[in-house]
mmCIF file with all atom_site columns, C-alpha atoms in Angstrom:
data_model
loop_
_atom_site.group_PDB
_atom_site.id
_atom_site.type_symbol
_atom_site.label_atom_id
_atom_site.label_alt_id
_atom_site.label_comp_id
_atom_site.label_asym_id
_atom_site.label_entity_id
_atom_site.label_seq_id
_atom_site.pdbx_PDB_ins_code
_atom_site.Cartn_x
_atom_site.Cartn_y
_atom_site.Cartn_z
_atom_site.occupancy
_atom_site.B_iso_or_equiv
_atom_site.pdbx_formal_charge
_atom_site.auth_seq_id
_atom_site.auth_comp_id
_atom_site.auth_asym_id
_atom_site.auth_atom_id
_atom_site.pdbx_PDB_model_num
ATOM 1   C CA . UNK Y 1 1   ? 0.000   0.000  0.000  1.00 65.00 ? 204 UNK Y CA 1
ATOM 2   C CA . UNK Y 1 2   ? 0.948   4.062  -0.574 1.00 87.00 ? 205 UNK Y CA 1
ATOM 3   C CA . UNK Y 1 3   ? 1.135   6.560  1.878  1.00 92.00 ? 206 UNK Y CA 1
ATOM 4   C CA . UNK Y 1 4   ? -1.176  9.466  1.005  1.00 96.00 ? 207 UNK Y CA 1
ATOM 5   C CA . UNK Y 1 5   ? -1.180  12.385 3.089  1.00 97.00 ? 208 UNK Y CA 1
ATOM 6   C CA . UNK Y 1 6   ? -3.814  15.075 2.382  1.00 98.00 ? 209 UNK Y CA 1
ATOM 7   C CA . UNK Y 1 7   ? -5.657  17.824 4.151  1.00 98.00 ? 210 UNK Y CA 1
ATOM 8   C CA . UNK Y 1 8   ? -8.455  16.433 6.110  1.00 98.00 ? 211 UNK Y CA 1
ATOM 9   C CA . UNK Y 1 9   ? -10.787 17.763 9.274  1.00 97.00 ? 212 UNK Y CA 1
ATOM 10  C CA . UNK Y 1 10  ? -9.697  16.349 12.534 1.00 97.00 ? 213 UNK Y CA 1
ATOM 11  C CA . UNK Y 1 11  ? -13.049 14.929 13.256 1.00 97.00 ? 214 UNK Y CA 1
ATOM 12  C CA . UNK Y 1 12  ? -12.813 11.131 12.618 1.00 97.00 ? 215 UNK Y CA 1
ATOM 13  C CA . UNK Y 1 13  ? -12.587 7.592  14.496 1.00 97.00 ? 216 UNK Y CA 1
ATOM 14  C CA . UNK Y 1 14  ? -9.266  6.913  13.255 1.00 97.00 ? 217 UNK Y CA 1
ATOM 15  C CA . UNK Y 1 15  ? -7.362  10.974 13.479 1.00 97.00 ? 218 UNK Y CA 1
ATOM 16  C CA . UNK Y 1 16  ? -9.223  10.346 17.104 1.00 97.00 ? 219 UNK Y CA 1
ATOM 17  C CA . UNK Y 1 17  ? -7.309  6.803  17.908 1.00 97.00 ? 220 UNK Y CA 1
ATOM 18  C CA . UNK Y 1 18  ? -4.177  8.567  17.004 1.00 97.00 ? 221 UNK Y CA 1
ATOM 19  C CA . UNK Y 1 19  ? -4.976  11.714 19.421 1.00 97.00 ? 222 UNK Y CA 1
ATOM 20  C CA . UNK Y 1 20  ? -5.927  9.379  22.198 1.00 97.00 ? 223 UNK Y CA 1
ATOM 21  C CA . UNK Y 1 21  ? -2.470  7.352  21.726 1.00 96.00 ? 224 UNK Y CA 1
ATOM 22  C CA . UNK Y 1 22  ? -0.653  10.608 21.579 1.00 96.00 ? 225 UNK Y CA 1
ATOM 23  C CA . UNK Y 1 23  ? -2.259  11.761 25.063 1.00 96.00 ? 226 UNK Y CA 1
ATOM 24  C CA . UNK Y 1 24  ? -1.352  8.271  26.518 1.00 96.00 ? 227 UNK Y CA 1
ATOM 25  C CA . UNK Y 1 25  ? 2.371   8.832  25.209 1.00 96.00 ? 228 UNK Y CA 1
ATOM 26  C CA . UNK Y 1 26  ? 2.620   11.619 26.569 1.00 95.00 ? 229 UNK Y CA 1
ATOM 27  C CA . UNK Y 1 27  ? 1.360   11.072 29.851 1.00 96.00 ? 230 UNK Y CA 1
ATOM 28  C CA . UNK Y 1 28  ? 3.728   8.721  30.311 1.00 96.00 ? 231 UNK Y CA 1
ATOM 29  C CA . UNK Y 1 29  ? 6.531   10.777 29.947 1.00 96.00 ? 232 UNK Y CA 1
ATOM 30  C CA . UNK Y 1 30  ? 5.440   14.040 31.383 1.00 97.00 ? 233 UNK Y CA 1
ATOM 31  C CA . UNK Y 1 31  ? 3.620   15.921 34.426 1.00 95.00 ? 234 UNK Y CA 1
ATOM 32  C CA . UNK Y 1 32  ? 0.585   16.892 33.718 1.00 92.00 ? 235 UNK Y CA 1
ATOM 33  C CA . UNK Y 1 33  ? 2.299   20.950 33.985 1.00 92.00 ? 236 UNK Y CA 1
ATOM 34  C CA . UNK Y 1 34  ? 4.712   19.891 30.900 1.00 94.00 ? 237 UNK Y CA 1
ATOM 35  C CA . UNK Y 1 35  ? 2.424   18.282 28.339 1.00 92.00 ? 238 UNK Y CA 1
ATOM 36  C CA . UNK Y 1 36  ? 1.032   21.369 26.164 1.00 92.00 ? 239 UNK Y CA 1
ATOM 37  C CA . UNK Y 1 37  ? -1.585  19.301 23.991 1.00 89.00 ? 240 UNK Y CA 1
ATOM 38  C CA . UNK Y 1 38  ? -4.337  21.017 22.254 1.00 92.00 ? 241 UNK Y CA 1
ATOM 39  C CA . UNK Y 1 39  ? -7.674  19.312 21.853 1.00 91.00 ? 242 UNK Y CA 1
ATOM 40  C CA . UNK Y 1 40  ? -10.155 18.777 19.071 1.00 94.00 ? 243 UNK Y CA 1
ATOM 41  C CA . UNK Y 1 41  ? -11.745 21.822 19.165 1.00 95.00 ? 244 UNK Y CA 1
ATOM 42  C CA . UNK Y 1 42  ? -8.718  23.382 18.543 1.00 95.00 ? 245 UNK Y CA 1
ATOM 43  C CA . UNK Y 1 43  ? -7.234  21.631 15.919 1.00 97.00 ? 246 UNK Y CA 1
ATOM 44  C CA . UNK Y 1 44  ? -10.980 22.598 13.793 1.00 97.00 ? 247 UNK Y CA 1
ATOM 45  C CA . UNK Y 1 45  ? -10.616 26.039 14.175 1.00 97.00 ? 248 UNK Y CA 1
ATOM 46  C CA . UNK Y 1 46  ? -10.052 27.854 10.730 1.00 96.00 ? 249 UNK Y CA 1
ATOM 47  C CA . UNK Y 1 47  ? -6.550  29.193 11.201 1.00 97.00 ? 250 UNK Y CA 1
ATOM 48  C CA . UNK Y 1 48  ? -5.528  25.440 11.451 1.00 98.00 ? 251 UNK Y CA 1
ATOM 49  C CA . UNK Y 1 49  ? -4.287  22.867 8.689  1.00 98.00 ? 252 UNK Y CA 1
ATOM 50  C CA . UNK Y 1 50  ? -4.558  19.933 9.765  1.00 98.00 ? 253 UNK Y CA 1
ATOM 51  C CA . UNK Y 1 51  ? -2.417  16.828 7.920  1.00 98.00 ? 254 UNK Y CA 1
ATOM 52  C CA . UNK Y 1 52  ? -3.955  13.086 7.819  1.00 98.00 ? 255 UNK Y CA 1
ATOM 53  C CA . UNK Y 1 53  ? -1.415  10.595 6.706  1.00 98.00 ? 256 UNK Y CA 1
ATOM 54  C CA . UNK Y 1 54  ? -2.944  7.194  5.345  1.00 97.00 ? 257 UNK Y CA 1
ATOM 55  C CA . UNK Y 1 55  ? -2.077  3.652  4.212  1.00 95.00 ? 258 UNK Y CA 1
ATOM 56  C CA . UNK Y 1 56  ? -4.698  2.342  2.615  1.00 92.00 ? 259 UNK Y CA 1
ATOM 57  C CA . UNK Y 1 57  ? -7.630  3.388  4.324  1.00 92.00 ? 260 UNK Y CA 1
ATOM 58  C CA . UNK Y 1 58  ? -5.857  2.898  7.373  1.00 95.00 ? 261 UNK Y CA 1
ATOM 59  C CA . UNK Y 1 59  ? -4.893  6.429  8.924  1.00 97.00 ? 262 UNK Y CA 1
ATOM 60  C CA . UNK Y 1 60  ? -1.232  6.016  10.426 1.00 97.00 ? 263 UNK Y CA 1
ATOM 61  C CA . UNK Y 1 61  ? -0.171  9.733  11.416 1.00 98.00 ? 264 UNK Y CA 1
ATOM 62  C CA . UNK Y 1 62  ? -1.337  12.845 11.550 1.00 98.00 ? 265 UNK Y CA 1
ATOM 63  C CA . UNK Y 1 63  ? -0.230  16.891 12.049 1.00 98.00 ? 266 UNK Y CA 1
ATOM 64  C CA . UNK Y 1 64  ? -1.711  20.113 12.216 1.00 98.00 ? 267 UNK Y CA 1
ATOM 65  C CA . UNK Y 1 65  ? 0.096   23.693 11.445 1.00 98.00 ? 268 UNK Y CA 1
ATOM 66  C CA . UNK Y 1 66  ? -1.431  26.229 13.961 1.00 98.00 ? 269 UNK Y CA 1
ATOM 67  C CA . UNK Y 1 67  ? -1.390  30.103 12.367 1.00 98.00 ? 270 UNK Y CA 1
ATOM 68  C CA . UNK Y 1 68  ? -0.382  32.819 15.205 1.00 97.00 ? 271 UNK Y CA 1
ATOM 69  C CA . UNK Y 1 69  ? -1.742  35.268 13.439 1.00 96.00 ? 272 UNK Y CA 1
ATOM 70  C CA . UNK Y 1 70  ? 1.429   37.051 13.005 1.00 96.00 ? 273 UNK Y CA 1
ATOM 71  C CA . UNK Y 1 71  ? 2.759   35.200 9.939  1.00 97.00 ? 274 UNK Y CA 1
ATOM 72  C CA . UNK Y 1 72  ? 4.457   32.402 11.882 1.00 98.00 ? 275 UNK Y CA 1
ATOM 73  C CA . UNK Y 1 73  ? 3.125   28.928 12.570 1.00 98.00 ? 276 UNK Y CA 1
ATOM 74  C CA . UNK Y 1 74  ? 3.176   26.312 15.158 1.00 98.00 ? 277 UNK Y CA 1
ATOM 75  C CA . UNK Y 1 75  ? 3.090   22.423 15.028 1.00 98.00 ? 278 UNK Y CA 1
ATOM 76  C CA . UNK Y 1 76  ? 0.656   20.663 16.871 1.00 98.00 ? 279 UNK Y CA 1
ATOM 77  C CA . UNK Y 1 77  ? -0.659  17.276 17.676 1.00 97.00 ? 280 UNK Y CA 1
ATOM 78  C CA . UNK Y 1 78  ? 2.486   15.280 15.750 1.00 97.00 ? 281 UNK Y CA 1
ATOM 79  C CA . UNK Y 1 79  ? 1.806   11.848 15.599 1.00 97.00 ? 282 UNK Y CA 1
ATOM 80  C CA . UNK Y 1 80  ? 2.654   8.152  13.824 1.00 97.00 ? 283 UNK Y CA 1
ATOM 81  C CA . UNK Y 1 81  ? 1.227   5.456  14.656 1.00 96.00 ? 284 UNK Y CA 1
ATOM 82  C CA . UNK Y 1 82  ? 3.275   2.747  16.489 1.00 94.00 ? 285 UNK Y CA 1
ATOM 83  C CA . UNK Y 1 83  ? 2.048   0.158  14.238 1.00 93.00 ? 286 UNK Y CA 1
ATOM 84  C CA . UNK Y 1 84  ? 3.662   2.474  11.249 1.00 94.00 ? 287 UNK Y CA 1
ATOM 85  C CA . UNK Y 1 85  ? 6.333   3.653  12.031 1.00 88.00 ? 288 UNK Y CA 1
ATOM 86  C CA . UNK Y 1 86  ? 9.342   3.052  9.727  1.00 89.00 ? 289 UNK Y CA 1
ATOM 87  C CA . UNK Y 1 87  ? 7.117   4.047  6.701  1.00 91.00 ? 290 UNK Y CA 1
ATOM 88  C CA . UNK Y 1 88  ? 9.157   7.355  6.506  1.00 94.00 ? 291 UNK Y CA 1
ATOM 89  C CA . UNK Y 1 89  ? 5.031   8.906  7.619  1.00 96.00 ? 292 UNK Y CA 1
ATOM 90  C CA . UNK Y 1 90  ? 6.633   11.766 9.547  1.00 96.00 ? 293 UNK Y CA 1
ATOM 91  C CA . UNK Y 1 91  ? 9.086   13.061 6.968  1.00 96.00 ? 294 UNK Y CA 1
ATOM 92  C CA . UNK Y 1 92  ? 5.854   13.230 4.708  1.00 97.00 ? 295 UNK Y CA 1
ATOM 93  C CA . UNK Y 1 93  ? 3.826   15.239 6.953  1.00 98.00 ? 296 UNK Y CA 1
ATOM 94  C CA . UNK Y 1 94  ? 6.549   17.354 7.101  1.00 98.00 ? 297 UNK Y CA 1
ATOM 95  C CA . UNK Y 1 95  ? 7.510   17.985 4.320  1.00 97.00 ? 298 UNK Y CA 1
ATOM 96  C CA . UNK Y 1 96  ? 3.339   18.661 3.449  1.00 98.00 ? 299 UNK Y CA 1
ATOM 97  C CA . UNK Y 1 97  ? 3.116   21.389 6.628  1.00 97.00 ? 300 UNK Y CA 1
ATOM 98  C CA . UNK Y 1 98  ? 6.369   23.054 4.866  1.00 97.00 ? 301 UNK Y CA 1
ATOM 99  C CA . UNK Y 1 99  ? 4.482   23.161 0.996  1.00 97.00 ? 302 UNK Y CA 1
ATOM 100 C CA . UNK Y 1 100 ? 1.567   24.602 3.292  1.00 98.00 ? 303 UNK Y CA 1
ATOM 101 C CA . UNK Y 1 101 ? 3.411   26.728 4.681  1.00 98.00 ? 304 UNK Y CA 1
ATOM 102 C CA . UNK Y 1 102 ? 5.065   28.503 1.921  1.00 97.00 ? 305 UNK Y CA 1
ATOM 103 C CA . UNK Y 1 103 ? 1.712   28.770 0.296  1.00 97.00 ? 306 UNK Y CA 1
ATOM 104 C CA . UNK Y 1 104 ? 0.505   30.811 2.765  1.00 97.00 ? 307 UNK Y CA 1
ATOM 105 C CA . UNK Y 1 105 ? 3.719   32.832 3.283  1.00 97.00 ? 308 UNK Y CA 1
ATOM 106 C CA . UNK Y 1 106 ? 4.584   31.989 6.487  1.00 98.00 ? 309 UNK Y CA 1
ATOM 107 C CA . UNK Y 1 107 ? 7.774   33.531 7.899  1.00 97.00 ? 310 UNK Y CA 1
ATOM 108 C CA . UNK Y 1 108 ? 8.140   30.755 10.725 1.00 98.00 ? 311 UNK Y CA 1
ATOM 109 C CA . UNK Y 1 109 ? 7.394   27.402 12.087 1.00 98.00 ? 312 UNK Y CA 1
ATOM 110 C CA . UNK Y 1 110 ? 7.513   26.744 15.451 1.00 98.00 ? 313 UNK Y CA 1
ATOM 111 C CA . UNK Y 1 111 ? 7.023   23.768 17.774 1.00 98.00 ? 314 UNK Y CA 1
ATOM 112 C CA . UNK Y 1 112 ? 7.337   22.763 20.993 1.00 97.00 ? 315 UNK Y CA 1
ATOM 113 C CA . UNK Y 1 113 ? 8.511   18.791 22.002 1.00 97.00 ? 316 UNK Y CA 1
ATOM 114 C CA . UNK Y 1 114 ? 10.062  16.994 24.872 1.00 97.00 ? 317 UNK Y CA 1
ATOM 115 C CA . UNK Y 1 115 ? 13.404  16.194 26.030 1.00 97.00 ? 318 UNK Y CA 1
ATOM 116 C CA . UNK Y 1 116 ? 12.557  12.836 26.042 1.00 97.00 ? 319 UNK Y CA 1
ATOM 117 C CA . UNK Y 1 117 ? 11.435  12.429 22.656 1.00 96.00 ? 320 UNK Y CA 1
ATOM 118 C CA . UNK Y 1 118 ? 15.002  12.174 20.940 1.00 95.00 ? 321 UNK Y CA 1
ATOM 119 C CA . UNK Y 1 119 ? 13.274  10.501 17.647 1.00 93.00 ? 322 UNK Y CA 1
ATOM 120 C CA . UNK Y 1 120 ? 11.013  13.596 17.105 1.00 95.00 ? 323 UNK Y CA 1
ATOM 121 C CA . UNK Y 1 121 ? 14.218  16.084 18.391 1.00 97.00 ? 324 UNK Y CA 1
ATOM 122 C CA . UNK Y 1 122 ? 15.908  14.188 15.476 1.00 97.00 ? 325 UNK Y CA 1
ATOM 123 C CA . UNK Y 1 123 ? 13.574  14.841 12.853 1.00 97.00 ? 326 UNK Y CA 1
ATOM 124 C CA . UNK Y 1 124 ? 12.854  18.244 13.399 1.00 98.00 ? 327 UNK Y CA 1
ATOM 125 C CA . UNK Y 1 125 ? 17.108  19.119 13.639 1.00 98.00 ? 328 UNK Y CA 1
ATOM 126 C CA . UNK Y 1 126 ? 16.855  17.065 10.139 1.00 97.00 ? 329 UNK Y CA 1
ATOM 127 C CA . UNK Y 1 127 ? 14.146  19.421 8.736  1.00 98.00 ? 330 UNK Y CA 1
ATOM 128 C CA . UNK Y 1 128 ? 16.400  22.514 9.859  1.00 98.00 ? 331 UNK Y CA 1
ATOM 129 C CA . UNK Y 1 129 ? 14.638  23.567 13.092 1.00 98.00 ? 332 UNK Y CA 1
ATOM 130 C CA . UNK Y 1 130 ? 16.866  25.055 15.988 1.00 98.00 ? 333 UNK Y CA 1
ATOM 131 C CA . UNK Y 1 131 ? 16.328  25.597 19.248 1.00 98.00 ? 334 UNK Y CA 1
ATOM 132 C CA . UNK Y 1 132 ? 14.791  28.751 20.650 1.00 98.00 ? 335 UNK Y CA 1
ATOM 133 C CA . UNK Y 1 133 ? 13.882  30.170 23.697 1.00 97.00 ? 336 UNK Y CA 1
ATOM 134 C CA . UNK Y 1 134 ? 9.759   29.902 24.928 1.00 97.00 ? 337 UNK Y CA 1
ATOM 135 C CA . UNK Y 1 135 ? 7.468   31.564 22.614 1.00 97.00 ? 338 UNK Y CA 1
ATOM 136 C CA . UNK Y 1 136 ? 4.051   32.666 22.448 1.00 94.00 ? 339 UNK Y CA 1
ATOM 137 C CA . UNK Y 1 137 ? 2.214   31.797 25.553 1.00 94.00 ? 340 UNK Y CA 1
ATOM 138 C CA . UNK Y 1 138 ? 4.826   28.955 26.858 1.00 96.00 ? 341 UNK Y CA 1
ATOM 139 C CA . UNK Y 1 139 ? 6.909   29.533 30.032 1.00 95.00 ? 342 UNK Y CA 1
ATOM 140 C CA . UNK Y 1 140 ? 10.471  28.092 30.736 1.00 96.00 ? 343 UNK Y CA 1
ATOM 141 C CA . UNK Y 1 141 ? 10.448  24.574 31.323 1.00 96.00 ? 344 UNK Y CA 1
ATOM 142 C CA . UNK Y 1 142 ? 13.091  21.822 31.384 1.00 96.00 ? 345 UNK Y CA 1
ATOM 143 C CA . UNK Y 1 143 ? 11.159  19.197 30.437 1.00 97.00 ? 346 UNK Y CA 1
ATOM 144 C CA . UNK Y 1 144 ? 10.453  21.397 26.859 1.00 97.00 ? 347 UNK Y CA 1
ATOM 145 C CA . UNK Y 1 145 ? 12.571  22.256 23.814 1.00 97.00 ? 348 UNK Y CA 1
ATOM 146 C CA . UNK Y 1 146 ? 11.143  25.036 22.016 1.00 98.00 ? 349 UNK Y CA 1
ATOM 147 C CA . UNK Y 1 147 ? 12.296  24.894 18.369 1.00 98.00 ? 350 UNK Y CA 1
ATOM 148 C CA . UNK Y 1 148 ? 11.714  27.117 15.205 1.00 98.00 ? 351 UNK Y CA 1
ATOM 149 C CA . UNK Y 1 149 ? 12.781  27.560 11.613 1.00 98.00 ? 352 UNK Y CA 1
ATOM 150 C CA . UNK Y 1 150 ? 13.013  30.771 9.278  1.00 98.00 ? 353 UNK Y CA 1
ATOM 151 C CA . UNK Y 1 151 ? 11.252  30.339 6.218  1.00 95.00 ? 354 UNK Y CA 1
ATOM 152 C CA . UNK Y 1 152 ? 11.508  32.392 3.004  1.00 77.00 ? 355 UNK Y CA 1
#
């Protein structure tokens, strides 16, 4: 089967499964105080993209590119599947939030990840992202890594 990965609303039993998994991988490696997840209603709002990432029917991993409002944009709600993983899913969605991106002119793209996710810290230093201090509405924390890359 082919990985597709396509704009789709966040809505949906399997985007849902993925969400729930996320929270519970999370959870266990973070305090409550350090996990800065955003929920559905959030990821629907219109100044979102949000990335599904199929195989098959099957959806494996999904992403959504949060607008500031102030030409930058963060990432959100990262996520393979367990079950998936080795399918090179995350360097599509990816590379998809960076096309989006550009289309809309971004200047920026943020994120925020844990120390003690070195697969995800190694993706995004692959992509080109450095570390930052906090931005936006996050405070100092040692269990974070703020990261960002200049687009344009």
């Amino acid at each position: 089967m082919s990985v597709t990965i396509a704009l789709e609303p966040p809505r949906q039993e399997g985007v849902i499964r993925l969400l729930d998994l996320s929270d519970a991988y999370a959870q266990s490696l973070y305090p409550a105080e350090s996990n800065h997840l955003v929920d559905l209603s959030v990821l629907e709002k219109p100044s979102v993209s949000f990335l599904v990432a199929r195989n098959g029917d099957a959806i494996v991993g999904c992403c959504a590119l949060v607008e500031a409002g102030d030409g930058t944009a963060e990432i959100k709600r990262m996520f393979v599947d367990p079950e998936a993983r080795g399918l090179r899913i995350a360097s599509g969605l990816m590379n998809a939030l960076e096309a989006i991106a550009g289309e809309k002119g971004l200047t920026a793209i943020r994120l925020e990840t844990g120390i003690y996710q070195p697969e995800a810290i190694a993706l995004y230093r692959k992509y080109g992202y450095r570390e930052i201090e906090p931005f936006g509405s996050y405070l100092p924390d040692p269990l974070s890594l703020f990261m960002e890359k200049r687009l344009g």
